Coordinates of C-alpha atoms in Angstrom, one line a residue:
M13 CA -37.6 -15.2 100.2
S14 CA -34.6 -14.1 102.3
I15 CA -35.4 -11.4 105.0
D16 CA -32.8 -9.6 107.1
V17 CA -33.7 -10.2 110.8
N18 CA -32.8 -6.6 111.5
T19 CA -35.4 -5.3 109.1
T20 CA -38.4 -3.9 110.8
I21 CA -42.0 -4.8 110.0
E22 CA -42.7 -1.3 108.7
E23 CA -39.7 -1.5 106.3
L24 CA -40.8 -4.8 105.0
V25 CA -44.4 -3.7 104.3
R26 CA -43.3 -0.3 103.0
D27 CA -40.9 -1.9 100.5
K28 CA -43.7 -4.3 99.6
K29 CA -41.6 -7.4 100.3
I30 CA -44.5 -8.8 102.3
S31 CA -48.2 -7.9 102.6
Y32 CA -49.9 -6.6 105.8
M33 CA -51.5 -10.1 106.2
E34 CA -48.2 -11.9 105.8
A35 CA -46.6 -9.6 108.4
I36 CA -49.5 -10.2 110.8
I37 CA -49.0 -14.0 110.4
M38 CA -45.3 -13.9 110.5
Y39 CA -45.2 -11.9 113.8
A40 CA -48.3 -13.6 115.4
D41 CA -46.4 -14.9 118.3
D42 CA -44.5 -11.7 119.1
I43 CA -46.5 -9.1 121.1
D44 CA -44.2 -6.2 120.2
G45 CA -44.4 -7.2 116.5
E46 CA -48.2 -7.3 116.7
I47 CA -48.4 -3.9 118.3
E48 CA -46.0 -2.5 115.7
M49 CA -48.1 -4.1 113.0
G50 CA -51.3 -2.7 114.4
I51 CA -49.8 0.8 114.5
E52 CA -48.7 0.5 110.9
L53 CA -51.9 -1.1 109.7
F54 CA -54.2 1.5 111.2
N55 CA -51.8 4.4 110.5
I56 CA -51.7 5.4 114.2
R57 CA -49.6 8.5 114.9
N58 CA -46.8 7.1 117.1
S59 CA -44.1 9.8 117.3
F60 CA -43.8 13.5 118.1
S61 CA -42.1 16.1 115.9
K62 CA -38.9 18.0 116.7
N63 CA -41.0 21.2 117.0
I64 CA -43.0 19.5 119.7
D65 CA -39.8 18.6 121.5
K66 CA -38.7 22.2 121.4
E67 CA -42.0 23.4 122.8
I68 CA -41.7 20.9 125.7
K69 CA -38.2 22.1 126.5
L70 CA -39.5 25.7 126.7
I71 CA -42.4 24.7 128.9
S72 CA -40.2 22.8 131.3
Q73 CA -37.8 25.8 131.7
K74 CA -40.5 28.3 132.7
S75 CA -40.5 29.5 136.3
N76 CA -43.5 28.5 138.5
E77 CA -43.5 31.7 140.6
K78 CA -45.7 33.6 138.2
D79 CA -47.8 30.5 137.6
I80 CA -48.9 30.1 141.3
K81 CA -49.4 33.8 142.1
N82 CA -53.1 33.9 141.6
R83 CA -53.9 30.3 142.5
R84 CA -55.7 29.1 145.6
N85 CA -53.2 27.2 147.7
F86 CA -54.3 23.7 148.7
I87 CA -50.8 22.5 149.6
P88 CA -51.5 22.4 153.4
D89 CA -54.6 20.2 152.9
I90 CA -54.6 16.4 153.1
T91 CA -54.6 15.4 149.5
F92 CA -54.3 12.0 147.7
T93 CA -54.8 10.3 144.4
I94 CA -56.6 6.9 143.9
D95 CA -55.9 5.1 140.7
P96 CA -55.3 1.6 139.3
K97 CA -52.0 -0.2 140.2
D98 CA -50.6 0.2 136.7
A99 CA -51.6 3.9 136.2
K100 CA -48.9 6.0 134.6
D101 CA -50.5 9.4 134.8
F102 CA -52.6 10.8 137.7
D103 CA -55.0 13.5 136.4
D104 CA -57.3 13.8 139.4
A105 CA -56.8 14.1 143.2
L106 CA -59.0 14.5 146.2
S107 CA -58.4 16.8 149.2
I108 CA -60.3 16.9 152.5
K109 CA -60.3 19.4 155.4
F110 CA -62.5 19.2 158.5
I111 CA -63.4 22.9 159.1
N112 CA -65.7 22.4 162.1
P113 CA -68.2 19.8 163.4
N114 CA -70.8 20.9 160.8
T115 CA -68.7 21.6 157.8
T116 CA -66.2 19.6 155.7
E117 CA -64.4 20.9 152.7
I118 CA -63.9 18.5 149.8
G119 CA -61.7 19.4 146.9
V120 CA -61.7 17.6 143.5
H121 CA -58.5 18.7 141.7
I122 CA -57.9 18.1 138.0
A123 CA -54.5 18.6 136.3
D124 CA -54.4 22.0 134.6
V125 CA -53.4 20.7 131.2
G126 CA -54.5 23.9 129.5
H127 CA -51.8 25.8 131.4
F128 CA -49.1 23.9 129.6
V129 CA -50.8 23.1 126.3
K130 CA -51.7 26.4 124.7
E131 CA -54.4 26.7 122.0
N132 CA -53.0 26.2 118.4
S133 CA -49.5 25.2 119.7
E134 CA -47.8 22.3 118.0
I135 CA -48.7 20.1 121.0
D136 CA -52.3 21.2 120.8
R137 CA -52.6 20.5 117.0
E138 CA -51.0 17.1 117.4
A139 CA -53.4 16.2 120.3
L140 CA -56.3 17.2 118.1
L141 CA -55.1 14.9 115.3
R142 CA -54.8 12.0 117.8
G143 CA -58.0 12.7 119.8
F144 CA -57.2 10.3 122.6
S145 CA -54.6 8.0 124.1
I146 CA -54.6 4.3 122.9
Y147 CA -54.1 1.7 125.5
L148 CA -52.6 -1.7 124.4
P149 CA -51.3 -4.6 126.6
G150 CA -48.3 -3.1 128.5
H151 CA -48.1 -0.2 126.0
V152 CA -49.6 3.3 125.6
I153 CA -49.7 5.6 122.6
P154 CA -50.4 8.9 124.3
M155 CA -52.4 11.8 123.1
L156 CA -49.9 14.2 124.8
P157 CA -46.1 13.9 125.1
E158 CA -44.9 11.9 128.1
Q159 CA -43.2 14.9 129.6
I160 CA -46.6 16.5 129.9
A161 CA -48.9 13.6 130.6
N162 CA -46.6 11.7 133.0
N163 CA -44.8 14.5 134.6
L164 CA -45.9 18.2 134.4
C165 CA -49.6 17.4 134.4
S166 CA -49.4 14.2 136.5
L167 CA -50.5 14.8 140.1
K168 CA -47.6 12.9 141.6
A169 CA -47.1 12.5 145.3
N170 CA -44.9 15.1 147.2
E171 CA -44.7 17.4 144.2
D172 CA -46.4 20.8 143.7
R173 CA -48.8 20.6 140.8
L174 CA -51.1 23.1 139.1
T175 CA -54.8 22.2 139.0
F176 CA -58.3 23.3 138.1
S177 CA -60.1 22.7 141.4
I178 CA -63.8 22.3 142.4
V179 CA -64.3 22.8 146.2
F180 CA -67.5 21.7 148.0
H181 CA -68.5 22.7 151.5
I182 CA -70.5 19.8 152.9
N183 CA -72.7 20.0 156.0
K184 CA -73.3 17.2 158.5
N185 CA -76.3 16.0 156.5
F186 CA -74.0 15.5 153.4
E187 CA -75.6 18.5 151.7
I188 CA -73.6 20.9 149.5
V189 CA -73.9 24.4 151.0
N190 CA -71.2 26.2 149.0
T191 CA -69.1 25.6 145.9
W192 CA -66.0 27.2 144.6
V193 CA -64.4 26.6 141.1
G194 CA -61.0 28.0 140.1
K195 CA -57.3 27.4 139.6
G196 CA -55.3 25.9 142.4
I197 CA -52.0 24.3 143.4
I198 CA -51.7 21.1 145.3
N199 CA -49.1 18.7 146.7
S200 CA -50.4 15.2 147.0
N201 CA -49.6 13.4 150.3
Q202 CA -50.2 9.9 149.0
R203 CA -50.6 7.8 145.9
F204 CA -53.3 5.2 146.7
T205 CA -54.4 2.3 144.6
Y206 CA -58.0 1.3 144.6
E207 CA -57.1 -1.9 146.4
E208 CA -55.3 0.0 149.2
V209 CA -58.3 2.2 149.8
E210 CA -60.5 -0.8 149.8
E211 CA -58.3 -2.4 152.4
V212 CA -58.6 0.7 154.6
L213 CA -62.4 0.6 154.3
E214 CA -62.6 -3.1 155.1
N215 CA -60.2 -3.1 158.0
C216 CA -61.5 0.2 159.4
A217 CA -57.8 1.2 159.9
G218 CA -54.9 2.5 157.9
K219 CA -53.4 5.7 156.6
Y220 CA -55.9 8.5 156.3
Y221 CA -58.6 6.2 157.6
K222 CA -60.7 9.1 159.0
E223 CA -60.7 11.0 155.7
I224 CA -61.3 7.9 153.5
T225 CA -64.2 6.8 155.8
Y226 CA -65.8 10.2 155.5
L227 CA -65.5 10.2 151.7
N228 CA -67.1 6.8 151.6
R229 CA -70.1 8.0 153.7
L230 CA -70.4 11.2 151.6
T231 CA -70.3 9.4 148.3
T232 CA -72.8 6.7 149.4
S233 CA -75.2 9.6 150.3
L234 CA -74.5 11.3 146.9
K235 CA -75.1 8.1 145.0
N236 CA -78.4 7.4 146.9
K237 CA -79.6 10.9 146.1
R238 CA -78.6 10.5 142.4
L239 CA -80.5 7.2 142.0
K240 CA -83.6 8.7 143.7
G241 CA -83.3 11.6 141.2
G242 CA -83.6 9.3 138.2
G243 CA -80.0 7.9 137.8
I244 CA -79.5 4.3 136.8
N245 CA -77.2 2.0 138.8
F246 CA -75.1 -0.2 136.7
D247 CA -72.6 -2.2 138.8
R248 CA -70.8 -4.0 136.0
S249 CA -67.5 -5.9 136.3
D250 CA -64.8 -5.6 133.6
I251 CA -61.8 -7.6 132.5
Y252 CA -58.1 -6.7 132.1
F253 CA -54.9 -8.4 131.0
E254 CA -52.2 -9.2 133.4
V255 CA -48.8 -8.9 131.7
N256 CA -45.4 -10.3 132.5
E257 CA -42.0 -8.6 132.6
S258 CA -41.9 -8.7 128.8
Q259 CA -45.3 -6.9 128.7
E260 CA -47.0 -10.0 127.3
P261 CA -50.5 -10.8 128.4
V262 CA -50.4 -13.9 130.5
R263 CA -53.8 -13.9 132.2
V264 CA -57.3 -12.4 131.8
I265 CA -58.7 -11.2 135.2
E266 CA -62.1 -10.0 136.1
K267 CA -61.9 -6.5 137.4
V268 CA -64.6 -6.4 140.1
S269 CA -66.1 -3.0 141.0
L270 CA -64.9 -2.0 144.5
Q271 CA -66.4 0.4 147.0
S272 CA -63.2 2.5 146.4
H273 CA -64.1 2.8 142.7
K274 CA -67.5 4.2 143.7
V275 CA -66.0 6.8 146.0
V276 CA -63.9 8.2 143.2
E277 CA -66.7 7.8 140.6
E278 CA -69.3 9.8 142.5
L279 CA -66.9 12.7 143.2
M280 CA -65.9 12.9 139.6
L281 CA -69.6 12.8 138.6
L282 CA -70.3 15.6 141.0
A283 CA -67.4 17.7 139.6
N284 CA -68.4 17.2 136.0
K285 CA -72.0 18.1 136.8
T286 CA -70.9 21.3 138.7
V287 CA -68.6 22.4 135.8
A288 CA -71.4 21.8 133.2
E289 CA -73.8 23.9 135.3
R290 CA -71.2 26.7 135.6
L291 CA -70.3 26.7 131.9
S292 CA -73.9 26.7 130.8
K293 CA -74.4 30.1 132.4
T294 CA -71.6 31.9 130.7
L295 CA -70.1 30.0 127.7
K296 CA -71.1 27.6 124.9
S297 CA -70.1 24.3 126.4
I298 CA -69.6 20.8 125.1
Y299 CA -71.9 18.5 126.9
R300 CA -71.9 14.7 127.4
I301 CA -75.5 13.9 126.6
H302 CA -77.6 10.7 126.8
D303 CA -81.0 10.7 125.2
K304 CA -84.1 8.8 126.5
P305 CA -84.5 5.2 125.2
D306 CA -86.6 4.6 122.1
Q307 CA -90.1 3.5 123.1
N308 CA -90.1 0.4 120.8
K309 CA -86.9 -0.8 122.6
I310 CA -88.5 -0.2 125.9
K311 CA -91.5 -2.4 124.8
E312 CA -89.0 -5.1 123.7
L313 CA -87.4 -4.9 127.2
A314 CA -90.8 -5.2 128.9
D315 CA -91.7 -8.2 126.8
F316 CA -88.3 -9.8 127.7
L317 CA -88.8 -9.2 131.4
K318 CA -92.4 -10.5 131.3
H319 CA -91.3 -13.7 129.4
N320 CA -88.7 -14.3 132.1
L321 CA -91.1 -13.6 134.9
L322 CA -89.2 -10.5 136.0
L323 CA -92.2 -8.3 135.2
K324 CA -95.8 -9.2 136.0
E325 CA -97.5 -7.2 133.2
T326 CA -96.3 -5.9 129.9
G327 CA -96.5 -2.2 129.3
Q328 CA -95.4 -1.2 132.7
V329 CA -92.0 0.2 131.6
S330 CA -91.5 3.7 130.3
F331 CA -88.5 6.0 130.1
K332 CA -89.6 7.5 133.4
S333 CA -90.1 4.2 135.3
L334 CA -87.1 2.5 133.8
P335 CA -84.4 3.8 136.2
K336 CA -86.4 2.7 139.2
L337 CA -87.0 -0.8 137.7
V338 CA -83.4 -1.2 136.8
N339 CA -82.2 -0.3 140.2
K340 CA -84.6 -2.7 141.7
L341 CA -83.6 -5.6 139.4
I342 CA -79.9 -5.0 140.0
L343 CA -80.4 -5.6 143.8
D344 CA -82.4 -8.9 143.2
K345 CA -80.0 -11.8 144.0
K346 CA -82.4 -14.3 142.3
I347 CA -81.8 -13.1 138.8
N348 CA -78.8 -13.3 136.5
K349 CA -77.6 -9.8 136.8
N350 CA -75.2 -9.8 133.8
I351 CA -77.9 -11.0 131.4
V352 CA -80.5 -8.5 132.6
E353 CA -77.9 -5.6 132.5
N354 CA -76.9 -6.5 129.0
V355 CA -80.5 -6.5 127.8
I356 CA -81.2 -3.2 129.5
L357 CA -78.0 -1.7 128.0
R358 CA -79.3 -2.6 124.5
T359 CA -82.4 -0.6 125.3
M360 CA -80.4 2.5 126.0
S361 CA -79.5 5.3 123.6
K362 CA -75.8 5.9 123.0
A363 CA -74.2 8.7 125.0
K364 CA -72.4 11.3 122.8
Y365 CA -70.9 14.8 122.9
A366 CA -72.9 17.8 121.7
T367 CA -73.0 21.6 122.1
Q368 CA -76.8 21.4 122.4
N369 CA -77.7 20.1 125.8
I370 CA -80.6 17.6 126.3
G371 CA -79.4 16.2 129.7
H372 CA -77.9 12.8 130.6
Y373 CA -80.7 10.3 131.0
G374 CA -78.6 7.5 132.5
L375 CA -77.1 9.6 135.2
G376 CA -80.3 11.6 135.9
F377 CA -78.4 14.9 135.4
D378 CA -79.8 18.0 133.6
K379 CA -76.3 19.1 132.6
Y380 CA -73.1 17.0 132.4
T381 CA -69.7 17.2 130.8
H382 CA -66.4 15.4 130.8
F383 CA -64.1 17.8 132.7
T384 CA -62.2 15.2 134.8
S385 CA -60.1 13.4 132.1
P386 CA -57.9 16.1 130.6
I387 CA -54.8 14.0 129.8
R388 CA -56.5 11.1 127.9

């Protein structure tokens, strides 16, 4: 069969000149072809309509003077983002202000996507159909148009950006003495990568060393309190693909959990918990819930631990004692942490979204929601 080299995969499949499987085999060595084939095969929405383009133009042309009138001004505060090296959008930022020797103000600032994406707009309806962004090697199929996700709602350095902000006043014992939630405006001073923040922590020197060190001490204290309150500590590594200039995967690298990851994670957890508590008092909210493990699965876990000499007697594990046991095992250098963590994870229920709150067992929170990821 003769095929025009300029004919796209989509055209070939649509015109039934080749099957999906033939197309996959034909383009197996071409990453762009494979991505195109995957988009077509799974019917992924990969373009935005002209009506959406018109909405974006109108949004971009609006004056910001009215937008910032009733917002709290955080522009004078030291503010920065901490993200992966290859991040394209920055939807959260941290600010810090040392008010006096006993009080420090910490701000968690989340891009105010709702300000630009109005309910039932073309952009909103399209985002609802997509549900989330899809990340492929060197390629992203976004939930929101690039002009919103990577520009208007991306908390770029040295640019004024609109936010939803949660502010905590922390005393010298790392206790929260006051909380404020509302709309703000920020101007990030620095775009950090996790590796850059890790370097500051390791070398005890660098840009914003004082602020980063304080955040590390604060979040270490927050994490310790969370674990004592019933949270489970999973310190799992991950993998990612390194891509070349052609966006082709060339290497698989283990993504080790850094202390800088934990700094951001604990502050995001705190912000999500705070928003969930606020919403539960006034509105019907969507919660991120995590049920207790099934008792039969806990028994299977206890048998496994006993068989591998990690637990002296069977029957010692319950949903109440499990967090303490997990946190203890994770710190034991004599065991294969990856195996034990995987077995424990199989014991857990799956987390999900619901309007009826039952708490989040894994985090040890009575109320929790996902507030800090508005773009994806």
